[in-house]
mmCIF file of C-alpha atoms in Angstrom:
data_model
loop_
_atom_site.group_PDB
_atom_site.id
_atom_site.type_symbol
_atom_site.label_atom_id
_atom_site.label_comp_id
_atom_site.label_asym_id
_atom_site.label_seq_id
_atom_site.Cartn_x
_atom_site.Cartn_y
_atom_site.Cartn_z
ATOM 1 C CA MET G 1 -18.722 -6.973 12.038
ATOM 2 C CA THR G 2 -15.758 -9.214 12.774
ATOM 3 C CA ALA G 3 -15.624 -12.750 11.434
ATOM 4 C CA ALA G 4 -15.909 -14.201 14.955
ATOM 5 C CA ALA G 5 -18.974 -12.073 15.749
ATOM 6 C CA ALA G 6 -20.596 -12.971 12.431
ATOM 7 C CA LEU G 7 -19.907 -16.655 13.026
ATOM 8 C CA LYS G 8 -21.587 -16.530 16.449
ATOM 9 C CA ALA G 9 -24.541 -14.437 15.256
ATOM 10 C CA THR G 10 -25.312 -16.460 12.134
ATOM 11 C CA PRO G 11 -26.752 -19.969 12.014
ATOM 12 C CA HIS G 12 -24.173 -21.796 9.948
ATOM 13 C CA ASN G 13 -24.963 -25.436 10.475
ATOM 14 C CA THR G 14 -25.864 -25.895 6.811
ATOM 15 C CA SER G 15 -22.316 -25.685 5.426
ATOM 16 C CA ILE G 16 -19.488 -28.120 5.954
ATOM 17 C CA LEU G 17 -17.089 -25.221 5.302
ATOM 18 C CA PHE G 18 -17.631 -23.913 8.829
ATOM 19 C CA THR G 19 -16.627 -27.237 10.368
ATOM 20 C CA LEU G 20 -13.084 -26.605 9.101
ATOM 21 C CA PRO G 21 -10.642 -24.604 11.228
ATOM 22 C CA LEU G 22 -10.353 -20.911 10.313
ATOM 23 C CA GLU G 23 -6.738 -21.374 9.207
ATOM 24 C CA LEU G 24 -7.818 -23.951 6.634
ATOM 25 C CA ARG G 25 -10.714 -21.775 5.451
ATOM 26 C CA GLU G 26 -8.220 -18.924 4.929
ATOM 27 C CA VAL G 27 -6.059 -21.207 2.761
ATOM 28 C CA ILE G 28 -9.182 -22.040 0.742
ATOM 29 C CA TYR G 29 -10.023 -18.335 0.340
ATOM 30 C CA ASP G 30 -6.478 -17.597 -0.845
ATOM 31 C CA TYR G 31 -6.756 -20.425 -3.367
ATOM 32 C CA VAL G 32 -10.164 -19.235 -4.598
ATOM 33 C CA PHE G 33 -9.051 -15.624 -5.024
ATOM 34 C CA GLY G 34 -5.533 -16.287 -6.317
ATOM 35 C CA HIS G 35 -3.601 -13.220 -7.367
ATOM 36 C CA ARG G 36 -5.856 -11.229 -9.616
ATOM 37 C CA THR G 37 -6.116 -7.778 -11.092
ATOM 38 C CA ILE G 38 -9.497 -6.108 -11.330
ATOM 39 C CA LEU G 39 -9.889 -3.251 -13.776
ATOM 40 C CA PHE G 40 -12.387 -0.577 -12.827
ATOM 41 C CA PRO G 41 -14.937 -0.555 -15.650
ATOM 42 C CA ARG G 42 -15.425 2.285 -18.091
ATOM 43 C CA PRO G 43 -18.327 4.562 -17.140
ATOM 44 C CA ASP G 44 -20.206 3.516 -20.293
ATOM 45 C CA ASP G 45 -19.649 -0.235 -19.756
ATOM 46 C CA PRO G 46 -23.105 -1.896 -19.656
ATOM 47 C CA ARG G 47 -21.912 -4.920 -17.640
ATOM 48 C CA PRO G 48 -22.643 -5.134 -13.904
ATOM 49 C CA LYS G 49 -20.163 -3.174 -11.805
ATOM 50 C CA HIS G 50 -19.502 -5.836 -9.133
ATOM 51 C CA LEU G 51 -15.808 -5.926 -8.294
ATOM 52 C CA HIS G 52 -16.095 -8.594 -5.619
ATOM 53 C CA PRO G 53 -16.381 -12.287 -6.446
ATOM 54 C CA ARG G 54 -19.723 -13.925 -5.756
ATOM 55 C CA LEU G 55 -18.253 -15.891 -2.863
ATOM 56 C CA LEU G 56 -18.098 -12.662 -0.842
ATOM 57 C CA ARG G 57 -21.823 -12.145 -1.388
ATOM 58 C CA THR G 58 -22.923 -15.540 -0.029
ATOM 59 C CA CYS G 59 -23.163 -14.754 3.691
ATOM 60 C CA LYS G 60 -21.906 -12.362 6.372
ATOM 61 C CA VAL G 61 -19.528 -14.896 7.893
ATOM 62 C CA ILE G 62 -17.729 -15.656 4.648
ATOM 63 C CA ARG G 63 -17.600 -11.964 3.788
ATOM 64 C CA ALA G 64 -16.100 -11.095 7.184
ATOM 65 C CA GLU G 65 -13.543 -13.899 6.987
ATOM 66 C CA ALA G 66 -12.637 -13.686 3.314
ATOM 67 C CA LEU G 67 -12.715 -9.964 2.514
ATOM 68 C CA PRO G 68 -9.254 -9.272 4.003
ATOM 69 C CA ARG G 69 -7.860 -12.256 2.043
ATOM 70 C CA PHE G 70 -9.476 -10.958 -1.154
ATOM 71 C CA TYR G 71 -7.886 -7.521 -0.818
ATOM 72 C CA LYS G 72 -4.525 -9.063 0.083
ATOM 73 C CA CYS G 73 -4.517 -11.063 -3.176
ATOM 74 C CA THR G 74 -6.087 -8.464 -5.483
ATOM 75 C CA THR G 75 -4.749 -5.476 -7.385
ATOM 76 C CA LEU G 76 -7.375 -2.839 -8.145
ATOM 77 C CA ARG G 77 -6.428 -1.099 -11.388
ATOM 78 C CA ALA G 78 -7.796 2.194 -12.685
ATOM 79 C CA GLU G 79 -6.876 3.634 -16.045
ATOM 80 C CA TRP G 80 -7.022 7.378 -16.589
ATOM 81 C CA TRP G 81 -10.622 7.255 -17.806
ATOM 82 C CA SER G 82 -11.845 5.123 -14.880
ATOM 83 C CA PHE G 83 -9.983 6.838 -12.033
ATOM 84 C CA PRO G 84 -13.044 8.975 -11.076
ATOM 85 C CA GLN G 85 -15.090 5.752 -10.751
ATOM 86 C CA ALA G 86 -12.347 4.231 -8.599
ATOM 87 C CA VAL G 87 -12.409 7.276 -6.313
ATOM 88 C CA GLN G 88 -16.221 7.085 -6.069
ATOM 89 C CA TRP G 89 -16.010 3.373 -5.267
ATOM 90 C CA LEU G 90 -13.400 4.008 -2.556
ATOM 91 C CA MET G 91 -15.504 6.850 -1.101
ATOM 92 C CA HIS G 92 -18.333 4.399 -0.469
ATOM 93 C CA LYS G 93 -16.115 1.911 1.383
ATOM 94 C CA ASP G 94 -15.795 1.975 5.162
ATOM 95 C CA GLU G 95 -12.438 3.009 6.589
ATOM 96 C CA ASP G 96 -11.968 -0.570 7.835
ATOM 97 C CA VAL G 97 -12.349 -1.893 4.294
ATOM 98 C CA ARG G 98 -9.950 0.718 2.872
ATOM 99 C CA LYS G 99 -7.348 -0.428 5.398
ATOM 100 C CA MET G 100 -7.574 -3.957 3.952
ATOM 101 C CA ILE G 101 -6.712 -2.815 0.419
ATOM 102 C CA CYS G 102 -3.083 -3.637 -0.404
ATOM 103 C CA HIS G 103 -2.660 -2.809 -4.103
ATOM 104 C CA VAL G 104 -4.140 0.005 -6.212
ATOM 105 C CA GLU G 105 -2.636 0.867 -9.593
ATOM 106 C CA TYR G 106 -3.271 3.990 -11.613
ATOM 107 C CA LEU G 107 -2.324 3.569 -15.262
ATOM 108 C CA MET G 108 -1.345 6.885 -16.809
ATOM 109 C CA PRO G 109 -2.147 7.478 -20.447
ATOM 110 C CA ALA G 110 0.718 6.852 -22.830
ATOM 111 C CA PHE G 111 0.476 10.439 -24.075
ATOM 112 C CA ALA G 112 1.715 11.618 -20.655
ATOM 113 C CA HIS G 113 5.171 10.633 -21.893
ATOM 114 C CA ARG G 114 6.714 12.236 -24.917
ATOM 115 C CA GLU G 115 8.714 10.182 -27.342
ATOM 116 C CA GLY G 116 12.357 10.296 -26.384
ATOM 117 C CA ASP G 117 11.727 10.753 -22.649
ATOM 118 C CA ASP G 118 14.387 8.924 -20.710
ATOM 119 C CA GLU G 119 13.698 6.675 -17.712
ATOM 120 C CA LYS G 120 14.434 9.504 -15.256
ATOM 121 C CA LYS G 121 11.908 11.819 -16.931
ATOM 122 C CA MET G 122 9.312 9.037 -16.998
ATOM 123 C CA ALA G 123 9.901 8.315 -13.294
ATOM 124 C CA GLU G 124 9.451 12.020 -12.486
ATOM 125 C CA THR G 125 6.181 12.104 -14.436
ATOM 126 C CA GLU G 126 4.927 8.995 -12.627
ATOM 127 C CA LYS G 127 5.937 10.483 -9.258
ATOM 128 C CA TRP G 128 4.034 13.679 -10.091
ATOM 129 C CA ALA G 129 0.976 11.654 -11.143
ATOM 130 C CA LEU G 130 1.154 9.680 -7.889
ATOM 131 C CA MET G 131 1.183 12.886 -5.832
ATOM 132 C CA LEU G 132 -1.697 14.324 -7.865
ATOM 133 C CA ARG G 133 -3.849 11.188 -7.572
ATOM 134 C CA THR G 134 -3.095 10.901 -3.850
ATOM 135 C CA PHE G 135 -4.180 14.530 -3.430
ATOM 136 C CA ASP G 136 -7.362 13.859 -5.466
ATOM 137 C CA MET G 137 -8.285 11.037 -3.098
ATOM 138 C CA GLU G 138 -7.317 12.794 0.137
ATOM 139 C CA GLU G 139 -9.389 15.800 -0.928
ATOM 140 C CA LYS G 140 -12.407 13.455 -0.882
ATOM 141 C CA GLY G 141 -11.460 11.949 2.479
ATOM 142 C CA ILE G 142 -9.859 8.786 1.081
ATOM 143 C CA VAL G 143 -6.596 7.864 2.741
ATOM 144 C CA LEU G 144 -4.836 4.658 1.756
ATOM 145 C CA ARG G 145 -1.843 3.236 3.565
ATOM 146 C CA GLU G 146 1.518 4.366 2.234
ATOM 147 C CA GLY G 147 2.706 2.302 -0.706
ATOM 148 C CA VAL G 148 -0.763 1.010 -1.651
ATOM 149 C CA LEU G 149 -1.288 3.377 -4.601
ATOM 150 C CA ARG G 150 1.146 2.855 -7.455
ATOM 151 C CA VAL G 151 1.408 4.680 -10.776
ATOM 152 C CA GLU G 152 2.454 3.085 -14.034
ATOM 153 C CA ALA G 153 2.485 4.420 -17.580
ATOM 154 C CA LEU G 154 0.448 2.664 -20.232
ATOM 155 C CA LYS G 155 2.620 1.564 -23.081
ATOM 156 C CA GLY G 156 1.515 3.385 -26.185
#
């Protein structure tokens, strides 16, 4: 549902937020979200697995308006042990939502680099990991825009 459709379909006379112009609400959303990095949790992490801020769970209108702003300002980060959870999470997102995502990082384990590897060798390893992770996702029907997925080595 688009933000305009949600705004028309939802009674919203209880919040002063909706009396503000959309452009101003978008500035507010950008301020609320800031630039953040969200780490996909470990599979054995007992904490709730919500990646979205509570603001996005308040109503359909705010979700429709603010979700693109959230993904514009947010880096989703998966370490080697949480990459399968990241893929599962992405599989359950609509194609429209996946198109909003601007930054996904995959952090390779430090042991992927041997001591003494030069920068060129490290860059080749990261490029290979990027191709492999892209293939892993595409095999499950997940296609992100070019340049969204980035690989970086953990410093060990």
